Amino acid sequence: MLVLGLQGSPRRNGNTRFLLAAFLEAAARRGARTRLLSVPEADIRPCRELGVCEKRGTCPIRDDLAREGYGLIREAEVVVLASPVFFYGMTAQIKALVDRCQVFWARKYRLRLADPRRATRRGFVLSVGATRGKNLFEGLLLSARYFLDAIDAPLAGSLLYRGIEGPGDLARHPAVRGEVEAAVEELLAPLRRRRRLLFLARQDDGIGPMAAALAGHRAAAAWEVHSAGLEPAANLRPGVAEAMAEQGIDIGFQRPRVLEEALAEGPPDVVVALDAAAAAARLEGAQHESWEVPALEAEPPGRLRDALGPRVEDFLGREAGG
Ligand SMILES: Cc1cc2nc3c(=O)[nH]c(=O)nc-3n(C[C@H](O)[C@H](O)[C@H](O)COP(=O)(O)O)c2cc1C
């Protein structure tokens, strides 16, 4: 399970960085994989309202968001937006990222696509401000809430600190560490109780991502679902994301993973082998099963998706039943 922190403060040793680092450390201690994207140091350009995303669900601006950020935002199960209050809103740097996530808004509301794990994805907000007014965080929270809705990671909670101005102010706050621990525990507890399911194939470029998306879509609350390949692959095969999109499931930003990457999520409880190469692999401590499914080269992705659906249903039913 990936917890992604989006860091919005331009200050090198600022309060937001301190707060987000504490949050990610608490998540890592609970077994989550964590990733920090420090937006002011990244090449992330503002939205130019070109209108491409509204039609195609992609953005033609080539920067770090296109190269890696969109994929990370989709891969994460928890997305943490962290920013100081600048003029009652978030910083310009992180607002640029938020605006560019109109891509996700368009995929969700124009193209009617949903993240396969939308039932379990969560958003969280961390913020600090110098003053103490009642409305200090209202502007930032309103933007953040709509951003998190657009990326299918609805706002689950926030930690907001008033009267924080100088670089070391928050580190001296008496309660912050305990509050971070409590918030992370509450957020991750239901996600950590799940069993881990890994779909394994020779390459993670089609059948595995489809099976994982179907299983995640149906049962993300019970299973942390991953897919991986024994050999690397550059991209999903043509037509795979489109076949899932026909059912409203968005895997458009997914990239193939190798087994080592999937194992970094923690040991799987169940491994489902999707071809002969994967059936020969054995992971210690995991329950194994092999599914007879047609090879992707032999079938159009839509047919394969339809063949996988009942297998996924059967698996989830069997496991839920006993
Ligand atoms: C451009 C700018 C605008 C700010 N606007 C506000 C504001 O509207 N309200 C407020 O309470 N603090 C405001 N601040 C203060 C910061 O929120 C405060 O110093 C915060 O601790 C900075 O967080 P950081 O250390 O993570 O960068 C502003 C600071 C800057 C530089």
Coordinates of C-alpha atoms and ligand atoms in Angstrom, one line a residue:
M1 CA 0.0 0.0 0.0
L2 CA 1.5 3.3 -1.1
V3 CA 1.1 6.5 1.0
L4 CA 2.0 9.4 -1.2
G5 CA 2.8 12.8 0.3
L6 CA 2.5 15.9 -1.8
Q7 CA 4.7 18.5 -0.2
G8 CA 3.8 22.1 -1.1
S9 CA 6.1 24.4 1.0
P10 CA 9.0 26.2 -0.8
R11 CA 10.8 26.6 2.5
R12 CA 13.7 24.2 2.8
N13 CA 13.4 23.4 6.6
G14 CA 9.8 24.5 7.0
N15 CA 6.9 23.3 9.2
T16 CA 5.0 21.6 6.4
R17 CA 8.0 19.4 5.5
F18 CA 8.4 18.5 9.2
L19 CA 4.7 17.6 9.5
L20 CA 4.6 15.5 6.3
A21 CA 7.8 13.7 7.2
A22 CA 6.4 12.8 10.6
F23 CA 3.2 11.6 8.9
L24 CA 5.1 9.4 6.3
E25 CA 7.4 8.0 9.0
A26 CA 4.3 7.0 11.1
A27 CA 2.8 5.3 8.0
A28 CA 6.1 3.5 7.2
R29 CA 6.3 2.2 10.7
R30 CA 2.9 0.6 10.1
G31 CA 4.1 -1.2 7.0
A32 CA 3.1 1.2 4.3
R33 CA 5.4 2.0 1.4
T34 CA 5.8 5.8 1.4
R35 CA 6.8 8.3 -1.3
L36 CA 7.3 12.1 -1.0
L37 CA 6.8 14.3 -4.0
S38 CA 8.2 17.7 -3.0
V39 CA 6.4 19.9 -5.5
P40 CA 8.6 23.1 -5.3
E41 CA 11.6 21.0 -6.4
A42 CA 9.8 19.3 -9.2
D43 CA 9.1 20.5 -12.7
I44 CA 5.3 20.9 -12.5
R45 CA 3.8 23.6 -14.7
P46 CA 0.4 25.3 -14.3
C47 CA -2.7 24.3 -16.3
R48 CA -3.0 26.2 -19.6
E49 CA -6.6 25.2 -20.1
L50 CA -5.9 23.6 -23.5
G51 CA -9.0 21.5 -23.1
V52 CA -7.4 18.3 -24.1
C53 CA -8.1 16.5 -20.8
E54 CA -11.8 17.3 -21.2
K55 CA -11.9 15.3 -24.4
R56 CA -9.2 12.7 -24.1
G57 CA -8.4 12.5 -20.3
T58 CA -4.7 13.3 -20.8
C59 CA -2.6 16.4 -20.7
P60 CA -0.2 17.4 -23.4
I61 CA 2.1 19.3 -21.0
R62 CA 5.3 17.2 -20.6
D63 CA 6.8 17.6 -17.2
D64 CA 7.3 15.6 -14.0
L65 CA 3.6 15.3 -13.4
A66 CA 3.2 13.6 -16.8
R67 CA 6.4 11.6 -16.4
E68 CA 5.7 10.2 -13.0
G69 CA 3.2 12.2 -10.9
Y70 CA 0.0 11.1 -12.4
G71 CA 1.0 7.5 -12.1
L72 CA 2.0 8.0 -8.5
I73 CA -1.3 9.7 -7.7
R74 CA -3.2 6.8 -9.2
E75 CA -1.0 4.1 -7.6
A76 CA -1.3 5.5 -4.0
E77 CA -4.1 4.4 -1.7
V78 CA -3.6 7.3 0.6
V79 CA -2.8 10.8 -0.9
V80 CA -1.6 13.4 1.6
L81 CA -1.8 17.0 0.5
A82 CA 0.5 19.2 2.7
S83 CA 0.8 22.9 2.3
P84 CA 1.2 26.0 4.5
V85 CA -1.5 28.7 4.2
F86 CA -0.5 31.4 1.7
F87 CA -3.2 34.1 1.5
Y88 CA -5.9 31.7 2.8
G89 CA -5.1 29.1 0.2
M90 CA -2.4 26.6 -0.7
T91 CA 1.0 27.6 -2.1
A92 CA 1.2 28.4 -5.8
Q93 CA 3.5 25.4 -6.4
I94 CA 1.0 22.8 -5.1
K95 CA -1.9 24.7 -6.6
A96 CA -0.3 24.2 -10.0
L97 CA -0.3 20.4 -9.4
V98 CA -3.9 20.5 -8.2
D99 CA -5.0 22.4 -11.3
R100 CA -3.2 19.9 -13.6
C101 CA -5.2 17.2 -11.9
Q102 CA -8.2 18.4 -13.9
V103 CA -7.1 15.4 -15.9
F104 CA -8.5 13.2 -13.2
W105 CA -11.6 15.4 -12.9
A106 CA -12.2 14.9 -16.6
R107 CA -11.6 11.2 -16.5
K108 CA -14.1 10.9 -13.7
Y109 CA -16.8 13.3 -14.6
R110 CA -16.5 13.6 -18.4
L111 CA -15.3 10.1 -19.4
R112 CA -17.0 8.4 -16.5
L113 CA -14.0 6.4 -15.3
A114 CA -13.3 5.4 -11.7
D115 CA -10.2 4.3 -10.0
P116 CA -10.5 0.5 -9.4
R117 CA -9.9 1.1 -5.6
R118 CA -12.1 4.1 -5.1
A119 CA -13.8 2.4 -2.2
T120 CA -10.7 2.4 -0.1
R121 CA -8.6 5.3 -1.4
R122 CA -8.3 8.1 1.1
G123 CA -7.1 11.7 1.1
F124 CA -5.7 13.6 4.0
V125 CA -4.7 17.3 4.5
L126 CA -1.8 18.7 6.5
S127 CA -1.5 22.5 7.0
V128 CA 0.0 25.2 9.1
G129 CA -0.6 29.0 9.2
A130 CA 0.9 31.9 11.2
T131 CA -2.4 33.4 12.5
R132 CA -5.1 32.0 14.6
G133 CA -8.4 33.0 13.0
K134 CA -11.4 30.6 12.8
N135 CA -11.4 30.7 9.0
L136 CA -7.7 30.2 8.5
F137 CA -7.9 26.9 6.7
E138 CA -11.3 27.2 5.0
G139 CA -10.0 28.2 1.5
L140 CA -7.3 25.6 1.5
L141 CA -9.7 22.9 2.7
L142 CA -12.3 23.7 0.1
S143 CA -9.8 23.4 -2.8
A144 CA -8.2 20.3 -1.2
R145 CA -11.6 18.6 -0.8
Y146 CA -12.5 19.0 -4.5
F147 CA -9.0 18.0 -5.6
L148 CA -9.2 14.8 -3.5
D149 CA -12.6 14.1 -4.8
A150 CA -11.4 14.4 -8.4
I151 CA -8.6 11.9 -7.8
D152 CA -11.0 9.4 -6.1
A153 CA -9.3 9.8 -2.7
P154 CA -11.9 11.6 -0.7
L155 CA -10.9 13.7 2.3
A156 CA -10.8 11.5 5.4
G157 CA -9.2 13.9 7.8
S158 CA -6.8 16.7 8.4
L159 CA -4.2 18.0 10.9
L160 CA -4.2 21.8 11.0
Y161 CA -1.9 23.9 13.1
R162 CA -2.5 27.6 13.9
G163 CA 0.1 30.1 15.2
I164 CA 3.0 28.4 13.3
E165 CA 5.3 30.8 11.6
G166 CA 9.1 30.4 12.1
P167 CA 10.8 27.4 10.5
G168 CA 11.1 25.4 13.8
D169 CA 7.8 26.3 15.3
L170 CA 5.9 23.1 14.7
A171 CA 8.8 20.9 15.8
R172 CA 8.4 22.6 19.2
H173 CA 4.7 22.0 19.4
P174 CA 4.0 19.8 22.4
A175 CA 1.2 17.6 20.9
V176 CA 2.1 17.3 17.2
R177 CA 3.8 13.9 17.3
G178 CA 1.1 12.2 19.2
E179 CA -1.6 13.7 17.0
V180 CA 0.2 12.5 13.9
E181 CA 0.5 9.0 15.3
A182 CA -3.2 8.8 16.2
A183 CA -4.3 10.1 12.9
V184 CA -2.2 7.7 10.9
E185 CA -3.3 4.8 13.0
E186 CA -6.9 5.6 12.5
L187 CA -6.5 6.1 8.7
L188 CA -4.5 3.0 8.0
A189 CA -6.0 0.5 10.5
P190 CA -8.8 -0.7 8.1
L191 CA -6.4 -0.9 5.2
R192 CA -3.8 -2.9 7.1
R193 CA -6.3 -5.6 8.2
R194 CA -6.7 -6.7 4.5
R195 CA -5.0 -9.8 3.0
R196 CA -2.6 -9.3 0.2
L197 CA -3.4 -10.8 -3.2
L198 CA -0.8 -10.9 -6.0
F199 CA -1.6 -11.7 -9.7
L200 CA 1.5 -13.0 -11.3
A201 CA 2.2 -13.5 -15.0
R202 CA 5.3 -13.6 -17.2
Q203 CA 4.9 -9.9 -17.9
D204 CA 2.7 -7.4 -16.1
D205 CA 1.4 -5.8 -19.2
G206 CA -2.2 -7.0 -19.6
I207 CA -3.8 -9.9 -17.9
G208 CA -2.4 -9.2 -14.4
P209 CA -3.4 -5.5 -14.4
M210 CA -6.8 -6.5 -15.7
A211 CA -7.3 -9.2 -13.0
A212 CA -6.0 -6.9 -10.3
A213 CA -8.3 -4.0 -11.4
L214 CA -11.4 -6.3 -11.4
A215 CA -10.5 -7.7 -8.0
G216 CA -9.7 -4.3 -6.6
H217 CA -12.9 -2.9 -8.0
R218 CA -15.0 -5.7 -6.4
A219 CA -13.2 -6.1 -3.1
A220 CA -10.6 -3.5 -2.2
A221 CA -11.9 -3.4 1.4
A222 CA -11.0 -7.0 1.9
W223 CA -8.0 -7.4 -0.3
E224 CA -4.9 -5.3 -1.0
V225 CA -4.5 -6.3 -4.7
H226 CA -1.3 -6.2 -6.7
S227 CA -0.1 -7.5 -10.0
A228 CA 3.5 -8.2 -11.2
G229 CA 5.5 -9.8 -13.9
L230 CA 8.5 -12.2 -13.8
E231 CA 10.1 -10.2 -16.6
P232 CA 9.9 -6.4 -17.1
A233 CA 7.6 -4.8 -19.7
A234 CA 7.6 -1.2 -20.8
N235 CA 3.9 -0.4 -21.0
L236 CA 0.5 -2.0 -20.9
R237 CA -0.3 -3.7 -24.2
P238 CA -2.5 -1.7 -26.6
G239 CA -6.2 -2.0 -25.9
V240 CA -5.8 -3.2 -22.3
A241 CA -6.6 0.1 -20.6
E242 CA -9.4 0.7 -23.2
A243 CA -11.0 -2.7 -22.4
M244 CA -11.2 -1.8 -18.7
A245 CA -12.4 1.7 -19.6
E246 CA -15.4 0.1 -21.3
Q247 CA -16.4 -1.1 -17.8
G248 CA -15.7 2.3 -16.3
I249 CA -12.5 1.2 -14.6
D250 CA -9.5 3.4 -15.0
I251 CA -6.0 1.8 -15.3
G252 CA -4.8 4.4 -17.8
F253 CA -1.8 5.5 -15.8
Q254 CA -0.7 2.1 -14.6
R255 CA 2.7 0.8 -15.6
P256 CA 3.9 -2.8 -15.5
R257 CA 5.8 -3.9 -12.3
V258 CA 8.3 -6.6 -11.7
L259 CA 7.9 -9.1 -8.9
E260 CA 10.5 -7.3 -6.7
E261 CA 8.5 -4.1 -6.8
A262 CA 5.3 -6.0 -5.8
L263 CA 7.1 -7.8 -2.9
A264 CA 8.2 -4.4 -1.6
E265 CA 4.5 -4.0 -0.6
G266 CA 5.0 -6.8 1.8
P267 CA 4.6 -10.6 1.4
P268 CA 1.4 -11.7 -0.5
D269 CA -1.0 -14.0 1.3
V270 CA -2.3 -15.5 -2.0
V271 CA -0.6 -15.7 -5.4
V272 CA -2.7 -16.3 -8.5
A273 CA -0.6 -17.5 -11.4
L274 CA -2.0 -16.4 -14.7
D275 CA 0.2 -18.3 -17.1
A276 CA 2.6 -21.3 -17.2
A277 CA 5.7 -19.2 -16.4
A278 CA 4.0 -17.8 -13.2
A279 CA 2.7 -21.2 -12.2
A280 CA 6.3 -22.4 -11.8
A281 CA 7.1 -19.6 -9.3
R282 CA 6.8 -20.3 -5.6
L283 CA 6.7 -17.6 -2.9
E284 CA 7.3 -18.9 0.6
G285 CA 4.4 -18.5 3.0
A286 CA 1.9 -17.7 0.3
Q287 CA -1.1 -19.8 -0.8
H288 CA -0.8 -20.5 -4.6
E289 CA -3.3 -21.2 -7.3
S290 CA -3.2 -21.2 -11.1
W291 CA -5.9 -20.1 -13.4
E292 CA -6.3 -21.4 -16.9
V293 CA -6.8 -18.3 -19.0
P294 CA -6.2 -17.7 -22.7
A295 CA -3.0 -16.0 -23.6
L296 CA -3.3 -12.3 -24.2
E297 CA -1.6 -12.6 -27.6
A298 CA -4.4 -15.0 -28.7
E299 CA -7.4 -13.0 -27.5
P300 CA -8.5 -9.3 -27.8
P301 CA -8.3 -7.6 -24.4
G302 CA -12.0 -7.3 -24.1
R303 CA -12.6 -11.0 -24.4
L304 CA -9.9 -11.7 -21.9
R305 CA -11.5 -9.2 -19.5
D306 CA -14.7 -11.1 -19.9
A307 CA -13.0 -14.4 -19.2
L308 CA -11.3 -13.0 -16.1
G309 CA -14.5 -11.6 -14.6
P310 CA -16.1 -14.9 -13.5
R311 CA -12.7 -16.2 -12.3
V312 CA -12.3 -13.2 -10.1
E313 CA -15.9 -13.5 -8.8
D314 CA -15.4 -17.2 -8.1
F315 CA -12.1 -16.5 -6.2
L316 CA -13.6 -13.8 -4.1
G317 CA -16.6 -15.9 -3.3
R318 CA -14.6 -18.9 -2.3
E319 CA -12.3 -16.9 -0.1
A320 CA -15.1 -14.9 1.5
G321 CA -17.0 -18.2 2.2
G322 CA -14.2 -20.0 3.9
Ligands
LIG1 C1 3.3 34.4 0.7 C2 2.9 34.1 2.1 C3 1.5 34.2 2.4 C4 1.1 33.8 3.7 N1 -0.2 33.9 4.0 C5 -0.7 33.6 5.2 C6 -2.0 33.7 5.6 O1 -2.9 34.1 4.8 N2 -2.4 33.4 6.8 C7 -1.5 32.9 7.7 O2 -1.9 32.7 8.9 N3 -0.2 32.8 7.4 C8 0.2 33.1 6.2 N4 1.6 32.9 5.9 C9 2.5 32.4 6.9 C10 2.8 30.9 6.7 O3 1.6 30.2 6.6 C11 3.6 30.3 7.9 O4 4.8 31.0 8.0 C12 3.9 28.9 7.8 O5 4.4 28.4 9.0 C13 4.8 28.5 6.7 O6 4.9 27.1 6.6 P1 6.3 26.4 6.1 O7 7.3 26.6 7.2 O8 5.9 25.0 6.0 O9 6.7 27.0 4.8 C14 2.0 33.3 4.6 C15 3.4 33.2 4.3 C16 3.8 33.6 3.0 C17 5.3 33.5 2.7

